Amino acid sequence: MRDHPIPAVTEPLQYRAIGVVRGMFRPESEDQSTRGHLVDADGQKLDAVVLGRMLTLMRRHLDMSKPHLWVVYPRCREAGQLHLQIAGIWEPSTLSASDEETASTDASMDELPEGDDYFSIRGELIYTKPEASEVVIKVRQQPRADGFRPLPFKLQLSGDVELAHLRHFVSLDVRRQGQMLQVQATEVIAPMPTRGGKGRGGASRRPADRSRSARS
């Protein structure tokens, strides 16, 4: 088992959008067991969907009446509303036990140094308006095993990222605050290659539709 749910970066220009959120998953209904909400300790409801490979684990090994620390992929499909894809769980005290062993009661082994609601976002800065704390990052996804190439998606964040970093590849430490993702730290990796002879430009530009994202 890895010692962290968010794997280390292996390439300088490695795209990703991944984080951890603690809460209880509440399905929409018995017929819609993969769609519902994550409810955090403050009662905030986050739109969520469970990816297929998680279903068996949730049904067989987890007490769904208790909160868990979920590994999630964030999306912004509607303005001001965060959407989460549940891809895993971080709970070594439960999942490290074999069938013959009893799970550990030491909950401290489930804690992360970054704490709950931490996200790692890496991608191209395509829009920034520091005075309004608006940031948009474009994230590209790896081709799937069947050869399908998902379209890039855009993430709306809240934070102050300098205009000079527009069209650069950036790595962001992000914290969830309610339905928003707040930038806490920014690392500029490299300028993005220009396309068709066009430069990066010197002014912020708003994407045509910031609420759309690729289907996962």
PDB file of C-alpha atoms in Angstrom:
ATOM      1  CA  MET A   1       0.000   0.000   0.000  1.00  0.00           C
ATOM      2  CA  ARG A   2       1.262   3.477  -0.829  1.00  0.00           C
ATOM      3  CA  ASP A   3       1.949   5.857   2.057  1.00  0.00           C
ATOM      4  CA  HIS A   4      -0.123   8.614   0.415  1.00  0.00           C
ATOM      5  CA  PRO A   5      -3.315   8.570  -1.696  1.00  0.00           C
ATOM      6  CA  ILE A   6      -1.943  11.176  -4.110  1.00  0.00           C
ATOM      7  CA  PRO A   7       0.997   9.649  -5.995  1.00  0.00           C
ATOM      8  CA  ALA A   8       4.235  11.535  -6.498  1.00  0.00           C
ATOM      9  CA  VAL A   9       4.744  13.443  -9.753  1.00  0.00           C
ATOM     10  CA  THR A  10       6.887  11.513 -12.237  1.00  0.00           C
ATOM     11  CA  GLU A  11       7.120  14.078 -15.076  1.00  0.00           C
ATOM     12  CA  PRO A  12       7.589  17.877 -14.986  1.00  0.00           C
ATOM     13  CA  LEU A  13       4.548  18.526 -17.187  1.00  0.00           C
ATOM     14  CA  GLN A  14       2.296  15.918 -15.620  1.00  0.00           C
ATOM     15  CA  TYR A  15      -1.344  16.994 -15.648  1.00  0.00           C
ATOM     16  CA  ARG A  16      -3.640  16.029 -12.833  1.00  0.00           C
ATOM     17  CA  ALA A  17      -6.564  17.064 -10.658  1.00  0.00           C
ATOM     18  CA  ILE A  18      -6.945  14.932  -7.537  1.00  0.00           C
ATOM     19  CA  GLY A  19      -7.775  15.479  -3.907  1.00  0.00           C
ATOM     20  CA  VAL A  20      -9.230  14.100  -0.690  1.00  0.00           C
ATOM     21  CA  VAL A  21     -12.575  14.971   0.913  1.00  0.00           C
ATOM     22  CA  ARG A  22     -13.952  13.557   4.143  1.00  0.00           C
ATOM     23  CA  GLY A  23     -17.675  12.900   4.289  1.00  0.00           C
ATOM     24  CA  MET A  24     -20.523  10.423   4.142  1.00  0.00           C
ATOM     25  CA  PHE A  25     -21.750   9.307   0.747  1.00  0.00           C
ATOM     26  CA  ARG A  26     -25.502   9.457   0.311  1.00  0.00           C
ATOM     27  CA  PRO A  27     -26.844   7.863  -2.916  1.00  0.00           C
ATOM     28  CA  GLU A  28     -29.784   9.454  -4.690  1.00  0.00           C
ATOM     29  CA  SER A  29     -31.792   6.261  -4.376  1.00  0.00           C
ATOM     30  CA  GLU A  30     -31.471   2.485  -4.349  1.00  0.00           C
ATOM     31  CA  ASP A  31     -31.756   2.535  -8.132  1.00  0.00           C
ATOM     32  CA  GLN A  32     -29.104   5.256  -8.433  1.00  0.00           C
ATOM     33  CA  SER A  33     -26.482   3.918  -6.041  1.00  0.00           C
ATOM     34  CA  THR A  34     -23.550   5.458  -7.919  1.00  0.00           C
ATOM     35  CA  ARG A  35     -24.901   9.024  -7.909  1.00  0.00           C
ATOM     36  CA  GLY A  36     -25.537  11.170  -4.890  1.00  0.00           C
ATOM     37  CA  HIS A  37     -23.757  13.533  -2.521  1.00  0.00           C
ATOM     38  CA  LEU A  38     -20.819  13.636  -0.171  1.00  0.00           C
ATOM     39  CA  VAL A  39     -21.948  15.299   3.049  1.00  0.00           C
ATOM     40  CA  ASP A  40     -19.100  16.864   5.038  1.00  0.00           C
ATOM     41  CA  ALA A  41     -18.913  17.616   8.764  1.00  0.00           C
ATOM     42  CA  ASP A  42     -20.550  21.022   8.232  1.00  0.00           C
ATOM     43  CA  GLY A  43     -23.498  19.500   6.390  1.00  0.00           C
ATOM     44  CA  GLN A  44     -22.299  20.787   3.016  1.00  0.00           C
ATOM     45  CA  LYS A  45     -23.598  18.593   0.179  1.00  0.00           C
ATOM     46  CA  LEU A  46     -21.196  17.996  -2.682  1.00  0.00           C
ATOM     47  CA  ASP A  47     -22.495  16.495  -5.921  1.00  0.00           C
ATOM     48  CA  ALA A  48     -20.696  13.171  -6.371  1.00  0.00           C
ATOM     49  CA  VAL A  49     -20.570  10.062  -8.509  1.00  0.00           C
ATOM     50  CA  VAL A  50     -18.902   6.750  -7.631  1.00  0.00           C
ATOM     51  CA  LEU A  51     -16.628   5.267 -10.275  1.00  0.00           C
ATOM     52  CA  GLY A  52     -17.422   1.630 -11.008  1.00  0.00           C
ATOM     53  CA  ARG A  53     -14.372   0.032  -9.454  1.00  0.00           C
ATOM     54  CA  MET A  54     -15.290   1.495  -6.051  1.00  0.00           C
ATOM     55  CA  LEU A  55     -18.712  -0.106  -5.752  1.00  0.00           C
ATOM     56  CA  THR A  56     -17.573  -3.542  -4.582  1.00  0.00           C
ATOM     57  CA  LEU A  57     -15.227  -2.048  -2.005  1.00  0.00           C
ATOM     58  CA  MET A  58     -17.957   0.201  -0.615  1.00  0.00           C
ATOM     59  CA  ARG A  59     -20.478  -2.620  -0.373  1.00  0.00           C
ATOM     60  CA  ARG A  60     -18.211  -5.242   1.157  1.00  0.00           C
ATOM     61  CA  HIS A  61     -15.736  -3.412   3.373  1.00  0.00           C
ATOM     62  CA  LEU A  62     -16.990   0.021   4.421  1.00  0.00           C
ATOM     63  CA  ASP A  63     -19.461   1.196   7.014  1.00  0.00           C
ATOM     64  CA  MET A  64     -21.404   3.680   4.899  1.00  0.00           C
ATOM     65  CA  SER A  65     -23.080   5.175   7.965  1.00  0.00           C
ATOM     66  CA  LYS A  66     -19.739   6.744   8.930  1.00  0.00           C
ATOM     67  CA  PRO A  67     -17.626   9.434   7.194  1.00  0.00           C
ATOM     68  CA  HIS A  68     -14.574   8.362   5.205  1.00  0.00           C
ATOM     69  CA  LEU A  69     -11.691  10.153   3.525  1.00  0.00           C
ATOM     70  CA  TRP A  70     -12.434   9.763  -0.186  1.00  0.00           C
ATOM     71  CA  VAL A  71      -9.953  10.169  -3.018  1.00  0.00           C
ATOM     72  CA  VAL A  72     -11.730  12.262  -5.626  1.00  0.00           C
ATOM     73  CA  TYR A  73     -11.353  13.876  -9.047  1.00  0.00           C
ATOM     74  CA  PRO A  74     -12.852  17.398  -9.099  1.00  0.00           C
ATOM     75  CA  ARG A  75     -14.926  18.873 -11.910  1.00  0.00           C
ATOM     76  CA  CYS A  76     -16.778  22.190 -12.331  1.00  0.00           C
ATOM     77  CA  ARG A  77     -19.883  21.469 -14.373  1.00  0.00           C
ATOM     78  CA  GLU A  78     -21.947  24.343 -12.994  1.00  0.00           C
ATOM     79  CA  ALA A  79     -20.793  27.737 -11.719  1.00  0.00           C
ATOM     80  CA  GLY A  80     -20.394  27.688  -7.952  1.00  0.00           C
ATOM     81  CA  GLN A  81     -20.998  23.955  -7.658  1.00  0.00           C
ATOM     82  CA  LEU A  82     -18.238  21.431  -7.204  1.00  0.00           C
ATOM     83  CA  HIS A  83     -18.679  17.950  -8.687  1.00  0.00           C
ATOM     84  CA  LEU A  84     -16.598  15.050  -7.389  1.00  0.00           C
ATOM     85  CA  GLN A  85     -15.817  11.665  -8.908  1.00  0.00           C
ATOM     86  CA  ILE A  86     -15.065   9.169  -6.136  1.00  0.00           C
ATOM     87  CA  ALA A  87     -12.103   7.103  -7.278  1.00  0.00           C
ATOM     88  CA  GLY A  88     -10.761   5.659  -4.032  1.00  0.00           C
ATOM     89  CA  ILE A  89     -10.576   5.821  -0.275  1.00  0.00           C
ATOM     90  CA  TRP A  90      -7.738   6.533   2.137  1.00  0.00           C
ATOM     91  CA  GLU A  91      -8.264   4.410   5.221  1.00  0.00           C
ATOM     92  CA  PRO A  92      -5.247   2.174   5.932  1.00  0.00           C
ATOM     93  CA  SER A  93      -6.596   1.265   9.379  1.00  0.00           C
ATOM     94  CA  THR A  94      -9.452  -0.563   7.652  1.00  0.00           C
ATOM     95  CA  LEU A  95      -8.125  -1.639   4.284  1.00  0.00           C
ATOM     96  CA  SER A  96      -4.678  -2.892   5.300  1.00  0.00           C
ATOM     97  CA  ALA A  97      -6.175  -5.697   7.342  1.00  0.00           C
ATOM     98  CA  SER A  98      -6.396  -9.102   5.708  1.00  0.00           C
ATOM     99  CA  ASP A  99      -9.481 -11.310   5.913  1.00  0.00           C
ATOM    100  CA  GLU A 100      -8.011 -13.103   8.928  1.00  0.00           C
ATOM    101  CA  GLU A 101      -6.972  -9.950  10.752  1.00  0.00           C
ATOM    102  CA  THR A 102      -8.902  -7.347  12.631  1.00  0.00           C
ATOM    103  CA  ALA A 103      -8.647  -3.816  11.298  1.00  0.00           C
ATOM    104  CA  SER A 104      -6.567  -1.419  13.386  1.00  0.00           C
ATOM    105  CA  THR A 105      -8.374   0.978  15.693  1.00  0.00           C
ATOM    106  CA  ASP A 106      -5.559   3.543  15.412  1.00  0.00           C
ATOM    107  CA  ALA A 107      -7.228   6.273  13.323  1.00  0.00           C
ATOM    108  CA  SER A 108      -4.025   8.366  13.335  1.00  0.00           C
ATOM    109  CA  MET A 109      -2.611   6.200  10.557  1.00  0.00           C
ATOM    110  CA  ASP A 110      -5.416   7.474   8.317  1.00  0.00           C
ATOM    111  CA  GLU A 111      -4.411  11.133   8.703  1.00  0.00           C
ATOM    112  CA  LEU A 112      -2.489  13.016   6.013  1.00  0.00           C
ATOM    113  CA  PRO A 113       0.095  15.781   6.572  1.00  0.00           C
ATOM    114  CA  GLU A 114      -1.892  18.072   4.250  1.00  0.00           C
ATOM    115  CA  GLY A 115      -5.118  17.397   6.153  1.00  0.00           C
ATOM    116  CA  ASP A 116      -8.588  16.915   4.711  1.00  0.00           C
ATOM    117  CA  ASP A 117      -9.863  18.769   1.627  1.00  0.00           C
ATOM    118  CA  TYR A 118      -6.414  19.041   0.015  1.00  0.00           C
ATOM    119  CA  PHE A 119      -6.168  18.982  -3.796  1.00  0.00           C
ATOM    120  CA  SER A 120      -3.243  18.852  -6.194  1.00  0.00           C
ATOM    121  CA  ILE A 121      -4.014  20.602  -9.498  1.00  0.00           C
ATOM    122  CA  ARG A 122      -1.495  20.636 -12.358  1.00  0.00           C
ATOM    123  CA  GLY A 123      -2.196  22.071 -15.792  1.00  0.00           C
ATOM    124  CA  GLU A 124      -2.211  25.105 -18.057  1.00  0.00           C
ATOM    125  CA  LEU A 125      -3.235  28.475 -16.656  1.00  0.00           C
ATOM    126  CA  ILE A 126      -5.672  29.737 -19.315  1.00  0.00           C
ATOM    127  CA  TYR A 127      -7.403  32.514 -17.359  1.00  0.00           C
ATOM    128  CA  THR A 128      -6.554  34.609 -14.350  1.00  0.00           C
ATOM    129  CA  LYS A 129      -8.066  37.752 -12.852  1.00  0.00           C
ATOM    130  CA  PRO A 130      -6.200  38.426  -9.599  1.00  0.00           C
ATOM    131  CA  GLU A 131      -8.388  41.354  -8.508  1.00  0.00           C
ATOM    132  CA  ALA A 132     -11.438  39.066  -8.580  1.00  0.00           C
ATOM    133  CA  SER A 133      -9.601  35.932  -7.313  1.00  0.00           C
ATOM    134  CA  GLU A 134     -10.583  34.020 -10.460  1.00  0.00           C
ATOM    135  CA  VAL A 135      -8.418  31.281 -11.946  1.00  0.00           C
ATOM    136  CA  VAL A 136      -9.092  28.675 -14.644  1.00  0.00           C
ATOM    137  CA  ILE A 137      -6.807  25.703 -15.256  1.00  0.00           C
ATOM    138  CA  LYS A 138      -6.977  23.396 -18.279  1.00  0.00           C
ATOM    139  CA  VAL A 139      -6.235  19.767 -17.462  1.00  0.00           C
ATOM    140  CA  ARG A 140      -5.512  17.130 -20.083  1.00  0.00           C
ATOM    141  CA  GLN A 141      -6.287  13.470 -19.437  1.00  0.00           C
ATOM    142  CA  GLN A 142      -4.313  10.384 -20.405  1.00  0.00           C
ATOM    143  CA  PRO A 143      -5.701   8.167 -23.193  1.00  0.00           C
ATOM    144  CA  ARG A 144      -7.631   5.199 -21.855  1.00  0.00           C
ATOM    145  CA  ALA A 145      -6.660   1.569 -22.273  1.00  0.00           C
ATOM    146  CA  ASP A 146      -9.186   1.158 -25.093  1.00  0.00           C
ATOM    147  CA  GLY A 147      -7.527   3.981 -27.044  1.00  0.00           C
ATOM    148  CA  PHE A 148     -10.200   6.602 -26.294  1.00  0.00           C
ATOM    149  CA  ARG A 149      -8.696  10.066 -25.820  1.00  0.00           C
ATOM    150  CA  PRO A 150     -10.765  12.179 -23.394  1.00  0.00           C
ATOM    151  CA  LEU A 151     -11.072  15.884 -24.095  1.00  0.00           C
ATOM    152  CA  PRO A 152      -9.334  18.336 -21.756  1.00  0.00           C
ATOM    153  CA  PHE A 153     -11.480  19.879 -19.042  1.00  0.00           C
ATOM    154  CA  LYS A 154     -11.378  23.191 -17.199  1.00  0.00           C
ATOM    155  CA  LEU A 155     -11.379  23.811 -13.468  1.00  0.00           C
ATOM    156  CA  GLN A 156     -12.560  27.063 -11.934  1.00  0.00           C
ATOM    157  CA  LEU A 157     -10.560  27.981  -8.846  1.00  0.00           C
ATOM    158  CA  SER A 158     -10.490  30.870  -6.425  1.00  0.00           C
ATOM    159  CA  GLY A 159      -7.153  32.554  -5.821  1.00  0.00           C
ATOM    160  CA  ASP A 160      -4.572  35.148  -6.770  1.00  0.00           C
ATOM    161  CA  VAL A 161      -2.292  33.951  -9.579  1.00  0.00           C
ATOM    162  CA  GLU A 162      -0.252  36.604 -11.370  1.00  0.00           C
ATOM    163  CA  LEU A 163      -1.170  37.589 -14.908  1.00  0.00           C
ATOM    164  CA  ALA A 164       2.428  37.026 -15.957  1.00  0.00           C
ATOM    165  CA  HIS A 165       1.897  33.284 -15.505  1.00  0.00           C
ATOM    166  CA  LEU A 166      -0.865  33.087 -18.123  1.00  0.00           C
ATOM    167  CA  ARG A 167      -0.266  30.257 -20.633  1.00  0.00           C
ATOM    168  CA  HIS A 168       2.212  28.608 -18.296  1.00  0.00           C
ATOM    169  CA  PHE A 169       2.095  25.108 -16.858  1.00  0.00           C
ATOM    170  CA  VAL A 170       1.523  25.456 -13.128  1.00  0.00           C
ATOM    171  CA  SER A 171       1.323  23.198 -10.099  1.00  0.00           C
ATOM    172  CA  LEU A 172      -1.161  24.333  -7.447  1.00  0.00           C
ATOM    173  CA  ASP A 173      -1.783  23.336  -3.854  1.00  0.00           C
ATOM    174  CA  VAL A 174      -5.509  23.825  -3.355  1.00  0.00           C
ATOM    175  CA  ARG A 175      -7.905  23.625  -0.408  1.00  0.00           C
ATOM    176  CA  ARG A 176     -11.639  23.015  -0.654  1.00  0.00           C
ATOM    177  CA  GLN A 177     -13.766  25.660   1.009  1.00  0.00           C
ATOM    178  CA  GLY A 178     -17.433  24.766   0.670  1.00  0.00           C
ATOM    179  CA  GLN A 179     -18.196  24.473  -3.036  1.00  0.00           C
ATOM    180  CA  MET A 180     -15.007  26.283  -4.094  1.00  0.00           C
ATOM    181  CA  LEU A 181     -11.390  25.243  -4.538  1.00  0.00           C
ATOM    182  CA  GLN A 182      -9.054  27.881  -3.074  1.00  0.00           C
ATOM    183  CA  VAL A 183      -5.461  28.196  -4.344  1.00  0.00           C
ATOM    184  CA  GLN A 184      -2.975  28.165  -1.455  1.00  0.00           C
ATOM    185  CA  ALA A 185       0.350  27.873  -3.255  1.00  0.00           C
ATOM    186  CA  THR A 186       1.500  28.202  -6.868  1.00  0.00           C
ATOM    187  CA  GLU A 187       4.569  26.773  -8.576  1.00  0.00           C
ATOM    188  CA  VAL A 188       5.230  27.854 -12.153  1.00  0.00           C
ATOM    189  CA  ILE A 189       6.797  24.953 -14.042  1.00  0.00           C
ATOM    190  CA  ALA A 190       7.307  26.199 -17.621  1.00  0.00           C
ATOM    191  CA  PRO A 191       5.710  28.287 -20.409  1.00  0.00           C
ATOM    192  CA  MET A 192       3.367  26.339 -22.665  1.00  0.00           C
ATOM    193  CA  PRO A 193       4.441  25.867 -26.308  1.00  0.00           C
ATOM    194  CA  THR A 194       2.883  28.395 -28.647  1.00  0.00           C
ATOM    195  CA  ARG A 195       0.434  27.192 -31.296  1.00  0.00           C
ATOM    196  CA  GLY A 196       0.229  28.453 -34.855  1.00  0.00           C
ATOM    197  CA  GLY A 197       2.771  31.177 -34.237  1.00  0.00           C
ATOM    198  CA  LYS A 198       0.594  32.873 -31.616  1.00  0.00           C
ATOM    199  CA  GLY A 199       2.206  34.163 -28.469  1.00  0.00           C
ATOM    200  CA  ARG A 200       0.872  33.889 -24.965  1.00  0.00           C
ATOM    201  CA  GLY A 201      -0.502  37.419 -25.009  1.00  0.00           C
ATOM    202  CA  GLY A 202      -0.404  40.003 -22.286  1.00  0.00           C
ATOM    203  CA  ALA A 203      -4.000  40.165 -21.068  1.00  0.00           C
ATOM    204  CA  SER A 204      -6.334  37.800 -19.336  1.00  0.00           C
ATOM    205  CA  ARG A 205      -8.841  36.033 -21.536  1.00  0.00           C
ATOM    206  CA  ARG A 206     -12.050  34.374 -20.410  1.00  0.00           C
ATOM    207  CA  PRO A 207     -12.671  30.934 -21.927  1.00  0.00           C
ATOM    208  CA  ALA A 208     -15.752  30.612 -24.112  1.00  0.00           C
ATOM    209  CA  ASP A 209     -17.483  28.241 -21.697  1.00  0.00           C
ATOM    210  CA  ARG A 210     -15.896  27.661 -18.306  1.00  0.00           C
ATOM    211  CA  SER A 211     -18.603  25.365 -17.034  1.00  0.00           C
ATOM    212  CA  ARG A 212     -18.097  22.557 -19.532  1.00  0.00           C
ATOM    213  CA  SER A 213     -15.850  19.602 -18.820  1.00  0.00           C
ATOM    214  CA  ALA A 214     -15.034  16.260 -20.351  1.00  0.00           C
ATOM    215  CA  ARG A 215     -17.048  13.253 -19.387  1.00  0.00           C
ATOM    216  CA  SER A 216     -15.038  10.775 -17.399  1.00  0.00           C
TER     217      SER A 216
END
